[in-house]
Short mmCIF file of C-alpha atoms in Angstrom, two decimals:
data_model
loop_
_atom_site.label_atom_id
_atom_site.label_comp_id
_atom_site.label_asym_id
_atom_site.label_seq_id
_atom_site.Cartn_x
_atom_site.Cartn_y
_atom_site.Cartn_z
CA UNK A 106 -22.10 74.24 240.30
CA UNK A 107 -23.21 76.14 237.11
CA UNK A 108 -24.41 74.34 234.02
CA UNK A 109 -21.28 75.32 232.16
CA UNK A 110 -19.07 73.96 234.95
CA UNK A 111 -21.08 70.71 235.10
CA UNK A 112 -20.72 70.36 231.27
CA UNK A 113 -17.08 70.95 231.48
CA UNK A 114 -16.56 68.40 234.20
CA UNK A 115 -18.53 65.82 232.08
CA UNK A 116 -16.30 66.49 229.04
CA UNK A 117 -13.19 66.18 231.09
CA UNK A 118 -14.25 62.89 232.68
CA UNK A 119 -15.10 61.58 229.16
CA UNK A 120 -11.84 62.74 227.75
CA UNK A 121 -9.93 61.08 230.74
CA UNK A 122 -11.77 57.79 230.06
CA UNK A 123 -10.52 57.86 226.40
CA UNK A 124 -6.84 58.41 227.19
CA UNK A 125 -4.57 55.37 226.45
CA UNK A 126 -3.46 53.54 229.39
CA UNK A 127 -0.06 54.48 230.53
CA UNK A 128 2.60 51.73 230.58
CA UNK A 129 6.01 51.83 231.89
CA UNK A 130 8.95 49.80 230.55
CA UNK A 131 9.76 47.02 232.96
CA UNK A 132 13.37 48.24 233.01
CA UNK A 133 12.24 51.75 233.91
CA UNK A 134 12.74 51.33 237.64
CA UNK A 135 16.25 49.79 237.26
CA UNK A 136 17.28 52.53 234.76
CA UNK A 137 16.04 55.36 237.06
CA UNK A 138 17.70 53.69 240.10
CA UNK A 139 21.09 53.34 238.29
CA UNK A 140 20.96 56.92 236.95
CA UNK A 141 20.02 58.28 240.39
CA UNK A 142 22.97 56.37 242.00
CA UNK A 143 25.31 57.79 239.37
CA UNK A 144 23.94 61.36 239.93
CA UNK A 145 24.17 60.80 243.73
CA UNK A 146 27.89 59.58 243.27
CA UNK A 147 28.79 62.59 241.22
CA UNK A 148 27.13 64.98 243.85
CA UNK A 149 28.96 63.16 246.61
CA UNK A 150 32.16 63.34 244.68
CA UNK A 151 31.74 66.99 243.91
CA UNK A 152 30.94 67.64 247.71
CA UNK A 153 34.07 65.76 248.79
CA UNK A 154 36.17 67.78 246.33
CA UNK A 155 34.77 71.11 247.57
CA UNK A 156 35.34 70.01 251.20
CA UNK A 157 38.84 69.10 250.37
CA UNK A 158 39.42 72.47 248.51
CA UNK A 159 38.01 74.35 251.52
CA UNK A 160 40.28 72.61 253.95
CA UNK A 161 43.36 73.25 251.68
CA UNK A 162 42.27 76.91 251.44
CA UNK A 163 42.00 77.17 255.24
CA UNK A 164 38.33 77.81 255.36
CA UNK A 165 36.65 76.89 258.75
CA UNK A 166 34.27 73.94 258.41
CA UNK A 167 31.45 73.46 261.02
CA UNK A 168 31.97 70.46 263.12
CA UNK A 169 28.66 69.04 262.14
CA UNK A 170 29.63 68.84 258.45
CA UNK A 171 32.72 66.79 259.53
CA UNK A 172 30.59 63.97 260.84
CA UNK A 173 30.45 64.90 264.50
CA UNK A 174 27.74 63.13 266.44
CA UNK A 175 24.79 64.85 268.18
CA UNK A 176 25.00 67.98 266.08
CA UNK A 177 21.52 68.90 264.70
CA UNK A 178 23.07 69.48 261.24
CA UNK A 179 24.43 65.89 260.96
CA UNK A 180 22.92 63.35 258.55
CA UNK A 181 21.44 60.29 260.05
CA UNK A 182 20.16 57.37 257.87
CA UNK A 183 16.51 56.70 258.13
CA UNK A 184 17.20 53.02 258.70
CA UNK A 185 19.88 50.39 258.30
CA UNK A 186 19.23 48.33 255.07
CA UNK A 187 18.87 44.62 255.49
CA UNK A 188 22.07 42.85 254.21
CA UNK A 189 21.58 41.00 250.87
CA UNK A 190 21.95 37.25 250.81
CA UNK A 191 24.05 35.93 247.88
CA UNK A 192 22.25 33.73 245.47
CA UNK A 193 24.79 31.10 245.17
CA UNK A 194 25.00 28.13 244.90
CA UNK A 195 21.80 28.04 242.84
CA UNK A 196 20.59 24.93 241.16
CA UNK A 197 17.78 24.70 238.54
CA UNK A 198 17.40 22.64 235.27
CA UNK A 199 20.32 20.36 236.03
CA UNK A 200 22.77 23.29 236.17
CA UNK A 201 24.34 24.98 239.34
CA UNK A 202 25.57 28.53 239.31
CA UNK A 203 28.45 28.65 241.92
CA UNK A 204 29.58 32.23 241.54
CA UNK A 205 27.77 35.54 241.08
CA UNK A 206 28.71 39.11 241.80
CA UNK A 207 28.32 40.12 245.48
CA UNK A 208 24.84 41.32 246.17
CA UNK A 209 23.17 39.36 243.40
CA UNK A 210 19.71 37.99 244.17
CA UNK A 211 17.64 35.14 242.58
CA UNK A 212 14.58 36.44 240.76
CA UNK A 213 12.88 33.47 239.08
CA UNK A 214 13.31 30.26 237.24
CA UNK A 215 11.84 29.34 233.94
CA UNK A 216 11.25 26.32 231.74
CA UNK A 217 10.77 26.42 228.00
CA UNK A 218 12.64 29.56 227.23
CA UNK A 219 10.69 31.70 229.73
CA UNK A 220 12.32 34.66 231.44
CA UNK A 221 13.24 38.05 230.44
CA UNK A 222 13.46 38.53 226.61
CA UNK A 223 17.20 38.40 226.54
CA UNK A 224 19.46 36.57 224.10
CA UNK A 225 19.28 33.22 225.84
CA UNK A 226 15.51 33.20 225.97
CA UNK A 227 15.37 34.07 222.36
CA UNK A 228 17.71 31.20 221.33
CA UNK A 229 15.86 28.75 223.55
CA UNK A 230 12.56 29.54 221.96
CA UNK A 231 13.90 29.28 218.40
CA UNK A 232 15.61 25.96 218.95
CA UNK A 233 12.42 24.07 218.74
CA UNK A 234 12.88 21.95 221.87
CA UNK A 235 11.68 24.52 224.33
CA UNK A 236 10.90 21.99 226.96
CA UNK A 237 14.47 21.12 227.23
CA UNK A 238 15.67 24.51 228.05
CA UNK A 239 15.90 26.00 231.62
CA UNK A 240 16.93 29.35 232.71
CA UNK A 241 17.44 31.20 236.10
CA UNK A 242 17.25 34.99 236.38
CA UNK A 243 19.24 37.11 238.85
CA UNK A 244 19.31 40.78 239.76
CA UNK A 245 21.51 43.16 241.80
CA UNK A 246 18.95 45.54 243.31
CA UNK A 247 21.52 47.79 244.90
CA UNK A 248 20.97 50.62 242.46
CA UNK A 249 24.72 50.48 241.46
CA UNK A 250 24.52 48.27 238.40
CA UNK A 251 20.85 47.77 238.02
CA UNK A 252 21.73 44.65 236.03
CA UNK A 253 19.80 41.49 235.26
CA UNK A 254 21.65 38.28 234.55
CA UNK A 255 20.26 35.04 233.02
CA UNK A 256 21.83 31.65 233.16
CA UNK A 257 20.47 29.06 230.84
CA UNK A 258 20.89 25.66 229.41
CA UNK A 259 19.25 23.71 226.51
CA UNK A 260 19.91 20.05 226.89
CA UNK A 261 18.67 19.13 223.30
CA UNK A 262 19.51 22.02 221.03
CA UNK A 263 18.54 21.41 217.38
CA UNK A 264 20.93 23.84 215.69
CA UNK A 265 20.47 22.21 212.30
CA UNK A 266 16.85 23.48 212.34
CA UNK A 267 18.19 26.80 211.45
CA UNK A 268 19.76 25.79 208.21
CA UNK A 269 23.04 27.20 207.19
CA UNK A 270 25.97 25.39 208.66
CA UNK A 271 23.69 24.05 211.46
CA UNK A 272 26.19 25.33 214.20
CA UNK A 273 26.11 27.80 216.98
CA UNK A 274 27.75 30.64 214.89
CA UNK A 275 24.96 30.39 212.46
CA UNK A 276 22.22 30.52 215.05
CA UNK A 277 23.81 33.72 216.77
CA UNK A 278 24.49 35.50 213.51
CA UNK A 279 27.47 37.29 212.01
CA UNK A 280 27.65 39.72 214.90
CA UNK A 281 28.91 37.09 217.24
CA UNK A 282 32.60 36.97 217.97
CA UNK A 283 34.54 33.71 218.75
CA UNK A 284 36.18 33.09 222.11
CA UNK A 285 36.47 30.14 224.62
CA UNK A 286 34.60 29.22 227.71
CA UNK A 287 35.44 26.28 230.01
CA UNK A 288 37.87 25.05 227.33
CA UNK A 289 35.00 25.10 224.76
CA UNK A 290 34.66 27.04 221.55
CA UNK A 291 32.23 29.87 222.49
CA UNK A 292 30.70 32.97 221.06
CA UNK A 293 30.14 36.43 222.56
CA UNK A 294 27.22 38.64 221.45
CA UNK A 295 26.74 42.38 222.45
CA UNK A 296 24.83 45.37 221.50
CA UNK A 297 22.36 47.97 222.69
CA UNK A 298 18.54 47.78 222.58
CA UNK A 299 16.47 50.92 223.61
CA UNK A 300 19.44 52.35 225.35
CA UNK A 301 20.34 49.31 227.35
CA UNK A 302 23.41 47.18 226.97
CA UNK A 303 22.84 43.47 226.40
CA UNK A 304 25.09 40.56 225.43
CA UNK A 305 26.05 37.11 226.25
CA UNK A 306 28.37 34.13 226.15
CA UNK A 307 27.12 30.98 224.48
CA UNK A 308 28.82 27.60 224.09
CA UNK A 309 28.28 23.82 223.90
CA UNK A 310 29.75 21.34 226.45
CA UNK A 311 31.27 19.08 223.85
CA UNK A 312 30.35 18.50 220.17
CA UNK A 313 26.91 17.08 220.91
CA UNK A 314 26.42 18.45 224.50
CA UNK A 315 23.92 20.81 225.79
CA UNK A 316 24.06 24.62 224.82
CA UNK A 317 24.87 26.85 227.78
CA UNK A 318 24.53 30.62 227.99
CA UNK A 319 25.10 33.55 230.35
CA UNK A 320 23.37 36.76 229.28
CA UNK A 321 22.85 40.18 230.73
CA UNK A 322 20.80 43.42 230.19
CA UNK A 323 22.13 46.54 231.86
CA UNK A 324 21.68 50.27 231.76
CA UNK A 325 25.51 50.53 232.28
CA UNK A 326 28.30 48.91 230.15
CA UNK A 327 28.64 45.16 230.59
CA UNK A 328 31.43 43.89 232.83
CA UNK A 329 32.62 41.00 230.80
CA UNK A 330 35.06 39.79 233.46
CA UNK A 331 31.81 39.19 235.71
CA UNK A 332 30.01 37.43 232.83
CA UNK A 333 33.00 35.15 232.05
CA UNK A 334 33.35 34.50 235.90
CA UNK A 335 29.70 33.26 236.07
CA UNK A 336 30.15 31.11 232.89
CA UNK A 337 33.44 29.50 234.09
CA UNK A 338 31.84 28.60 237.53
CA UNK A 339 28.83 26.78 236.10
CA UNK A 340 28.43 23.12 237.18
CA UNK A 341 26.52 20.62 235.01
CA UNK A 342 24.64 17.76 236.62
CA UNK A 343 22.06 16.03 234.34
CA UNK A 344 19.08 16.74 232.14
CA UNK A 345 16.05 16.84 234.56
CA UNK A 346 13.74 16.01 231.66
CA UNK A 347 15.86 13.20 230.39
CA UNK A 348 14.12 9.87 229.70
CA UNK A 349 15.76 6.65 230.73
CA UNK A 350 16.50 4.08 228.00
CA UNK A 351 13.87 1.43 229.15
CA UNK A 352 11.07 4.11 229.00
CA UNK A 353 12.23 5.36 225.68
CA UNK A 354 11.92 1.84 224.20
CA UNK A 355 8.58 1.27 225.75
CA UNK A 356 7.15 4.62 224.50
CA UNK A 357 8.60 3.92 220.98
CA UNK A 358 6.95 0.43 221.02
CA UNK A 359 3.59 1.88 221.87
CA UNK A 360 3.62 4.50 219.14
CA UNK A 361 4.97 2.03 216.59
CA UNK A 362 2.04 -0.24 217.23
CA UNK A 363 -0.36 2.57 216.48
CA UNK A 364 1.41 4.37 213.69
CA UNK A 365 3.61 1.47 212.25
CA UNK A 366 3.05 -0.33 209.02
CA UNK A 367 0.70 -3.31 208.92
CA UNK A 368 -2.36 -4.21 210.93
CA UNK A 369 -1.69 -4.92 214.64
CA UNK A 370 -3.88 -7.23 216.57
CA UNK A 371 -6.58 -5.69 218.68
CA UNK A 372 -4.95 -7.08 221.71
CA UNK A 373 -1.61 -5.24 220.95
CA UNK A 374 -3.58 -2.07 220.01
CA UNK A 375 -5.57 -2.08 223.24
CA UNK A 376 -2.35 -2.52 225.21
CA UNK A 377 -0.71 0.56 223.46
CA UNK A 378 -3.54 3.24 223.66
CA UNK A 379 -4.94 4.95 226.78
CA UNK A 380 -8.75 4.23 226.90
CA UNK A 381 -8.22 1.86 224.11
CA UNK A 382 -11.51 0.02 224.68
CA UNK A 383 -13.34 3.22 224.00
CA UNK A 384 -11.35 4.10 220.88
CA UNK A 385 -10.74 0.78 219.16
CA UNK A 386 -14.05 0.94 217.14
CA UNK A 387 -12.79 4.30 215.72
CA UNK A 388 -9.48 2.76 214.90
CA UNK A 389 -11.30 -0.05 212.90
CA UNK A 390 -13.14 2.59 210.89
CA UNK A 391 -9.93 4.46 210.03
CA UNK A 392 -8.35 1.11 208.86
CA UNK A 393 -11.27 0.30 206.74
CA UNK A 394 -11.48 3.72 205.17
CA UNK A 395 -7.89 4.17 204.46
CA UNK A 396 -6.26 0.76 203.87
CA UNK A 397 -3.36 2.09 201.81
CA UNK A 398 -2.49 4.52 204.63
CA UNK A 399 -2.39 1.64 207.15
CA UNK A 400 -0.13 -0.50 204.87
CA UNK A 401 2.37 2.32 204.21
CA UNK A 402 2.37 4.01 207.67
CA UNK A 403 5.78 4.68 209.13
CA UNK A 404 6.98 6.68 212.25
CA UNK A 405 10.37 7.96 213.21
CA UNK A 406 11.25 9.66 216.50
CA UNK A 407 13.26 12.79 217.06
CA UNK A 408 13.04 13.73 220.76
CA UNK A 409 11.51 12.62 224.06
CA UNK A 410 11.17 14.53 227.34
CA UNK A 411 9.74 13.57 230.76
CA UNK A 412 7.14 15.81 231.82
CA UNK A 413 6.29 14.06 235.13
CA UNK A 414 6.80 10.55 236.57
CA UNK A 415 3.79 9.35 234.62
CA UNK A 416 3.99 11.51 231.46
CA UNK A 417 6.57 11.81 228.60
CA UNK A 418 6.34 14.27 225.61
CA UNK A 419 7.76 13.24 222.32
CA UNK A 420 8.27 14.72 218.78
CA UNK A 421 8.07 12.45 215.75
CA UNK A 422 7.39 12.34 211.98
CA UNK A 423 4.60 10.17 210.45
CA UNK A 424 4.88 9.27 206.68
CA UNK A 425 2.55 7.34 204.47
CA UNK A 426 1.22 6.97 200.94
CA UNK A 427 -2.44 7.68 200.62
CA UNK A 428 -3.82 10.75 198.75
CA UNK A 429 -7.45 9.82 199.62
CA UNK A 430 -6.95 11.24 203.06
CA UNK A 431 -8.94 14.45 203.09
CA UNK A 432 -6.14 16.56 204.55
CA UNK A 433 -3.63 15.29 201.94
CA UNK A 434 -6.22 15.67 199.11
CA UNK A 435 -6.87 19.35 199.90
CA UNK A 436 -3.30 20.12 200.51
CA UNK A 437 -1.58 18.49 197.67
CA UNK A 438 -4.41 18.42 194.96
CA UNK A 439 -2.14 19.75 192.22
CA UNK A 440 1.02 17.86 193.12
CA UNK A 441 2.29 14.48 192.03
CA UNK A 442 -0.08 11.73 193.19
CA UNK A 443 0.89 8.66 195.36
CA UNK A 444 4.15 9.74 196.79
CA UNK A 445 5.14 9.40 200.39
CA UNK A 446 3.92 12.28 202.49
CA UNK A 447 5.62 13.21 205.81
CA UNK A 448 3.79 15.07 208.60
CA UNK A 449 5.51 16.26 211.78
CA UNK A 450 3.81 15.78 215.11
CA UNK A 451 4.16 15.84 218.79
CA UNK A 452 2.31 13.95 221.41
CA UNK A 453 2.55 12.37 224.87
CA UNK A 454 2.71 8.92 226.47
CA UNK A 455 1.24 8.15 229.76
CA UNK A 456 2.06 5.56 232.36
CA UNK A 457 -1.04 3.37 233.15
CA UNK A 458 -0.72 0.48 235.41
CA UNK A 459 2.95 0.16 234.84
CA UNK A 460 2.69 0.31 231.04
CA UNK A 461 3.51 3.29 228.75
CA UNK A 462 0.76 4.02 226.34
CA UNK A 463 -0.14 6.52 223.67
CA UNK A 464 -2.29 9.07 225.48
CA UNK A 465 -5.92 9.48 224.44
CA UNK A 466 -5.28 13.17 223.80
CA UNK A 467 -2.49 12.44 221.41
CA UNK A 468 -4.38 9.78 219.48
CA UNK A 469 -7.45 11.93 218.99
CA UNK A 470 -5.31 14.99 218.07
CA UNK A 471 -3.52 12.95 215.39
CA UNK A 472 -6.82 11.44 214.11
CA UNK A 473 -8.22 15.06 213.64
CA UNK A 474 -5.34 15.95 211.48
CA UNK A 475 -6.75 13.53 208.81
CA UNK A 476 -9.49 15.90 208.24
CA UNK A 477 -12.20 13.24 208.17
CA UNK A 478 -15.23 14.35 210.06
CA UNK A 479 -16.40 10.83 210.49
CA UNK A 480 -13.18 10.07 212.57
CA UNK A 481 -13.30 12.34 215.56
CA UNK A 482 -12.75 11.88 219.38
CA UNK A 483 -11.52 13.97 222.23
#
């Protein structure tokens, strides 16, 4: 190899290394498959039309082209495709899908708004209670429709968090059209994104019931009869993350001991906090440094979810009056002093020896939010 050739090769290798990584849209395969199927269908239709025209015209057709066996010109499939197994019934997240179009297969399940970025996932993520949403994704990989379908439920939708009228119509926007599903007021969304059709049906089971949705993305126009058929066939069971009333009261009691007004006894505090014996000295220091906070501290609860048999996640709001807290001092230095401040939070409770307690992780995280470097644990 000459010096010139060697230098050229070196530059080409360097240039290749600098090229951006080639990425392919996750829907590329389905799109190509659908378009290939439609092209094949058109060619097949054209071939049949030509064959019919030839027969009508009296043109002799070789026997091999008429499907005769043993002829070296006949078409033989490479293999017999394995039959697809229908995905129904499919149960996940307390909801059962009882009907899907023939050939549909299950792809994945997701909790917390996970799944392909379709309308239901977007709604679930925005609702603020992601842990209460569940979705199942299905696909028909036959190349005919190349469609992906998502069925989802949010057991604790907080529609009021969006402002406006605090209803489903406000959440979905002005583009949603009103309809009915399962005898309930529902809304249909539709549109195109990057050349793909997408849309869905969304409704609540009762005025205060869970939010349900059936959404789809497709490279071909949506068959709304199919989407409605899926929606009408859904069967609700119960919220898998729901917390029984007895546990709710025990968790609230533990958090109220730690974040309620007044000074609880050490015995009560130790019974309410995981690893309380290791943390109680820190709690004493916090009480001594911020007595006004302790006297005015209040807690209200907004939601609670079971993560496991021994763990519960909850959302709450803590309020108090004490502008000497470093975080409050830096945040509200120029505002009116000595007014009640509210801080939203989330934490977890753990079951220890049959008793629900504020988890160590939650207590330390809430303590860090005060901004006092002398009050730190992990």
